[in-house]
Amino acid sequence: MRSETPINSPRHVAIIMDGNGRWANARGLPRTAGHRAGVERVREAVRTAAEAGIDYLTLFAFSSENWNRPQQEVSDLMGLLRFFIRRDLAELHRENVCIKVIGCRQTIQPDIRALLNEAEDRTRGNTGITLVIAFNYGARDELVRAVRKIAEAVRDGDMDIAAIDEAAIAARIDTAGIPDPDLVIRTSGEQRLSNFLLWQAAYSEFVFMPCLWPDFDRAAFLDALAEYGRRDRRYGAVSAPDLAVGS
Ligand code: IPE
Ligand code: IPE
Ligand code: MG
């Protein structure tokens, strides 16, 4: 008997949470109000992902290029991250969420670094969904840092050049140990990666949604998952039904 089209669920979903500024502009509010509204959507997204059986949810919170925004906006965004961790860490911990942070930890304020370290340390043993927060993250910066680590290992005689392969690179980027995202969602209608997970998204499915991040509710998330379920991932090969036809 032929079964219904299977709804494949992704193991790892990564989201480019975009459109806070436009959400605020449309309401005649300052951009910060959009960022605040955006933070309110995060808990719901984590909960929806956990309920949908997703193992890893990565959220792009602040890019290495976002420092180029006006100083006031940057400091508002830093304040919101502090607020989010202080307010929501205990609850995320109670919900068995394991938090990991990717991005450059060196060039952020020491108190934020301490908060991010605390979030990771406190939730390290949790066995529920892993929430990966991409903060001060840029994929090119991540690759540069990985290349430096490899060059140092070769210089110090700890690594042969012949040992530099895909696994060696994957083990030295920030997402070491985390599977590649199956699905990358971007809100706000923009259709670009903006320096997000360039290595890891090599074979990800992309879903671009017109809705602005502060409007990204449970239903929007489920729509994106349903769209993923209709995709046929081939990884450069031939899909199973086509093989059957050819045989
Ligand atoms: C996403 O919303 C939040 C961050 C990049 C930190 P934006 O602030 O980019 O909102 P738009 O794209 O200007 O609408
Ligand atoms: C990407 O959004 C970064 C985050 C969502 C944190 P941007 O709004 O910074 O990207 P561009 O500038 O539109 O490419
Ligand atoms: Mg934007």
Coordinates of C-alpha atoms and ligand atoms in Angstrom, one line a residue:
M1 CA 0.0 0.0 0.0
R2 CA 1.3 3.4 -0.9
S3 CA 1.7 5.6 2.2
E4 CA 0.9 9.3 2.5
T5 CA 3.8 11.7 1.8
P6 CA 5.9 11.3 4.9
I7 CA 6.2 14.3 7.1
N8 CA 9.9 14.2 7.8
S9 CA 10.8 16.2 10.8
P10 CA 14.1 17.9 11.0
R11 CA 16.5 17.1 13.8
H12 CA 18.2 20.6 13.8
V13 CA 16.4 23.8 12.8
A14 CA 18.3 27.1 12.6
I15 CA 16.5 30.4 12.5
I16 CA 17.6 33.8 11.3
M17 CA 15.3 35.9 13.4
D18 CA 14.9 38.9 11.1
G19 CA 12.5 41.8 10.8
N20 CA 12.3 43.3 14.3
G21 CA 13.2 46.8 13.0
R22 CA 10.5 46.7 10.3
W23 CA 7.9 45.4 12.8
A24 CA 8.6 48.4 15.0
N25 CA 8.7 50.9 12.1
A26 CA 5.3 49.7 10.9
R27 CA 3.9 50.6 14.3
G28 CA 5.7 54.0 14.5
L29 CA 7.8 52.6 17.4
P30 CA 11.6 52.8 17.9
R31 CA 13.6 49.8 16.6
T32 CA 14.3 48.7 20.2
A33 CA 10.6 48.0 20.7
G34 CA 10.8 45.5 17.8
H35 CA 13.8 43.8 19.4
R36 CA 11.9 43.6 22.7
A37 CA 8.9 42.0 21.0
G38 CA 11.3 39.7 19.2
V39 CA 12.7 38.4 22.5
E40 CA 9.2 37.6 23.7
R41 CA 8.9 35.1 20.7
V42 CA 12.0 33.1 21.7
R43 CA 10.5 31.1 24.5
E44 CA 7.5 30.1 22.3
A45 CA 9.9 29.0 19.5
V46 CA 11.9 26.9 21.9
R47 CA 8.8 25.3 23.3
T48 CA 7.3 24.6 19.8
A49 CA 10.6 23.1 18.7
A50 CA 10.7 20.8 21.7
E51 CA 7.1 19.7 21.2
A52 CA 7.8 19.0 17.5
G53 CA 10.6 16.6 18.5
I54 CA 13.4 18.8 17.3
D55 CA 16.7 18.0 19.0
Y56 CA 18.6 21.3 18.2
L57 CA 17.3 24.8 17.7
T58 CA 19.8 27.4 16.7
L59 CA 18.8 31.1 16.9
F60 CA 20.8 33.9 15.2
A61 CA 20.7 36.6 17.9
F62 CA 23.5 38.9 17.0
S63 CA 25.9 38.8 14.0
S64 CA 29.5 39.8 13.9
E65 CA 28.3 42.5 11.4
N66 CA 25.6 43.8 13.7
W67 CA 28.3 45.9 15.5
N68 CA 28.0 48.2 12.5
R69 CA 24.6 49.4 13.7
P70 CA 24.1 52.7 15.7
Q71 CA 25.8 52.5 19.1
Q72 CA 22.5 52.9 20.9
E73 CA 20.9 50.0 19.1
V74 CA 23.9 47.8 19.8
S75 CA 23.8 48.6 23.4
D76 CA 20.0 48.0 23.5
L77 CA 20.6 44.6 21.9
M78 CA 23.3 43.8 24.5
G79 CA 20.9 44.8 27.3
L80 CA 18.2 42.6 25.9
L81 CA 20.5 39.5 25.8
R82 CA 21.4 40.2 29.5
F83 CA 17.6 40.5 30.2
F84 CA 16.8 37.3 28.4
I85 CA 19.5 35.2 30.2
R86 CA 18.7 36.6 33.6
R87 CA 14.9 36.2 33.2
D88 CA 14.7 33.0 31.2
L89 CA 17.7 30.9 32.2
A90 CA 16.0 29.3 35.3
E91 CA 12.9 28.4 33.3
L92 CA 14.8 27.0 30.4
H93 CA 16.8 24.9 32.9
R94 CA 13.6 23.7 34.5
E95 CA 12.4 22.7 31.1
N96 CA 15.5 20.5 30.6
V97 CA 16.9 22.8 27.8
C98 CA 20.6 22.5 27.2
I99 CA 22.1 25.8 26.1
K100 CA 25.1 26.2 23.9
V101 CA 26.6 29.4 22.5
I102 CA 28.4 29.9 19.2
G103 CA 30.2 33.0 18.0
C104 CA 33.3 34.8 19.1
R105 CA 33.4 35.0 22.9
Q106 CA 36.6 37.1 23.0
T107 CA 35.2 40.4 21.7
I108 CA 32.1 40.8 23.9
Q109 CA 31.7 42.6 27.2
P110 CA 33.0 40.5 30.1
D111 CA 29.7 40.5 32.0
I112 CA 27.9 39.1 28.9
R113 CA 30.6 36.5 28.4
A114 CA 30.1 35.5 32.1
L115 CA 26.3 35.2 31.6
L116 CA 26.7 33.1 28.4
N117 CA 29.2 30.8 30.2
E118 CA 26.8 30.5 33.2
A119 CA 23.9 29.6 30.9
E120 CA 26.1 26.8 29.3
D121 CA 27.5 25.6 32.6
R122 CA 24.1 25.4 34.4
T123 CA 22.4 23.5 31.6
R124 CA 25.2 21.3 30.5
G125 CA 23.7 18.1 31.9
N126 CA 20.2 18.7 30.5
T127 CA 18.9 16.1 28.2
G128 CA 16.0 18.0 26.4
I129 CA 16.3 20.1 23.4
T130 CA 19.6 21.9 22.8
L131 CA 19.2 25.7 22.3
V132 CA 22.2 27.0 20.4
I133 CA 22.4 30.8 20.7
A134 CA 24.5 32.4 17.9
F135 CA 25.8 35.5 19.5
N136 CA 28.5 37.7 18.0
Y137 CA 28.5 35.0 15.4
G138 CA 29.7 35.2 11.8
A139 CA 30.5 32.2 9.7
R140 CA 33.6 33.7 8.1
D141 CA 34.9 34.7 11.5
E142 CA 34.2 31.2 12.8
L143 CA 36.1 29.6 9.8
V144 CA 39.1 32.0 10.3
R145 CA 39.3 31.0 14.0
A146 CA 39.2 27.3 13.0
V147 CA 41.9 27.8 10.4
R148 CA 44.1 29.4 13.0
K149 CA 43.6 26.5 15.4
I150 CA 44.6 24.1 12.6
A151 CA 47.6 26.1 11.6
E152 CA 48.8 26.3 15.2
A153 CA 48.4 22.5 15.6
V154 CA 50.5 21.9 12.4
R155 CA 53.1 24.5 13.5
D156 CA 53.5 22.8 16.8
G157 CA 53.9 19.4 15.2
D158 CA 50.6 18.1 16.6
M159 CA 48.9 17.6 13.3
D160 CA 49.9 16.5 9.8
I161 CA 48.7 18.5 6.8
A162 CA 47.3 15.2 5.4
A163 CA 45.1 15.0 8.5
I164 CA 43.2 18.2 7.5
D165 CA 39.9 16.9 6.2
E166 CA 36.2 17.9 6.5
A167 CA 36.0 16.2 9.9
A168 CA 39.0 18.1 11.2
I169 CA 37.4 21.4 10.2
A170 CA 34.0 20.4 11.6
A171 CA 35.7 19.5 14.9
R172 CA 37.2 23.0 15.2
I173 CA 34.3 25.2 14.3
D174 CA 32.0 26.5 17.0
T175 CA 29.3 23.9 16.2
A176 CA 31.7 20.9 16.9
G177 CA 29.5 18.0 18.1
I178 CA 26.3 19.6 16.8
P179 CA 24.7 18.0 13.7
D180 CA 24.3 20.3 10.6
P181 CA 21.0 22.1 10.4
D182 CA 18.4 20.2 8.3
L183 CA 16.3 23.3 8.0
V184 CA 17.2 27.0 8.0
I185 CA 14.3 29.4 8.4
R186 CA 14.6 33.1 7.8
T187 CA 11.8 35.5 8.6
S188 CA 11.1 39.0 7.2
G189 CA 11.2 38.0 3.5
E190 CA 14.9 38.5 3.0
Q191 CA 16.4 35.6 1.1
R192 CA 20.1 35.5 2.1
L193 CA 22.3 33.9 4.7
S194 CA 23.9 37.0 6.1
N195 CA 27.1 35.1 7.1
F196 CA 25.1 32.4 9.0
L197 CA 26.4 28.8 9.2
L198 CA 28.1 28.9 5.8
W199 CA 29.9 25.6 6.4
Q200 CA 27.1 23.8 8.2
A201 CA 24.2 24.8 5.8
A202 CA 25.9 23.1 2.8
Y203 CA 22.9 20.7 2.4
S204 CA 20.3 22.4 4.5
E205 CA 16.8 23.1 3.2
F206 CA 15.8 26.8 3.3
V207 CA 12.4 28.2 4.1
F208 CA 12.1 32.0 3.7
M209 CA 9.0 33.4 5.3
P210 CA 7.5 36.9 4.8
C211 CA 6.4 37.2 8.4
L212 CA 8.5 39.5 10.7
W213 CA 10.2 37.8 13.6
P214 CA 8.0 39.4 16.3
D215 CA 5.0 37.8 14.5
F216 CA 6.6 34.3 14.2
D217 CA 4.2 32.3 16.3
R218 CA 3.7 28.6 16.8
A219 CA 1.5 28.3 13.6
A220 CA 4.2 30.0 11.5
F221 CA 6.8 27.6 12.9
L222 CA 4.6 24.6 12.2
D223 CA 4.0 25.9 8.6
A224 CA 7.8 26.0 8.1
L225 CA 8.1 22.4 9.4
A226 CA 5.3 21.3 7.1
E227 CA 7.1 22.8 4.1
Y228 CA 10.3 21.0 5.2
G229 CA 8.3 17.8 5.2
R230 CA 7.5 18.2 1.5
R231 CA 11.1 18.6 0.5
D232 CA 13.1 15.9 -1.1
R233 CA 16.7 16.0 0.1
R234 CA 19.1 14.3 -2.4
Y235 CA 22.6 15.3 -1.3
G236 CA 23.9 15.2 -4.8
A237 CA 22.5 11.6 -5.3
V238 CA 19.2 10.4 -6.8
S239 CA 16.1 10.1 -4.7
A240 CA 14.8 6.7 -3.8
P241 CA 11.6 6.7 -5.9
D242 CA 13.6 7.8 -9.1
L243 CA 16.0 4.9 -8.5
A244 CA 13.0 2.5 -8.3
V245 CA 11.6 3.8 -11.6
G246 CA 15.0 3.4 -13.3
S247 CA 15.5 -0.2 -12.1
Ligands
IPE1 C1 16.7 41.2 13.6 O1 15.9 42.2 13.2 C2 17.4 41.4 14.9 C3 18.9 41.5 14.7 C4 19.6 41.5 13.6 C5 19.7 41.6 15.9 P1 16.5 43.5 12.5 O2 16.9 44.5 13.5 O3 17.5 43.1 11.5 O4 15.2 44.0 11.7 P2 15.1 44.6 10.3 O5 15.7 43.7 9.3 O6 15.8 45.9 10.3 O7 13.6 44.8 10.1
IPE2 C1 21.0 38.7 10.3 O1 20.1 39.7 10.1 C2 21.5 38.7 11.7 C3 20.5 38.3 12.7 C4 19.3 38.0 12.5 C5 21.0 38.3 14.1 P1 20.5 41.2 9.6 O2 19.3 42.0 9.6 O3 21.7 41.7 10.4 O4 21.1 40.9 8.1 P2 21.1 41.8 6.8 O5 21.9 43.0 7.2 O6 19.7 42.1 6.4 O7 21.8 41.0 5.8
MG3 MG 17.5 42.6 9.5

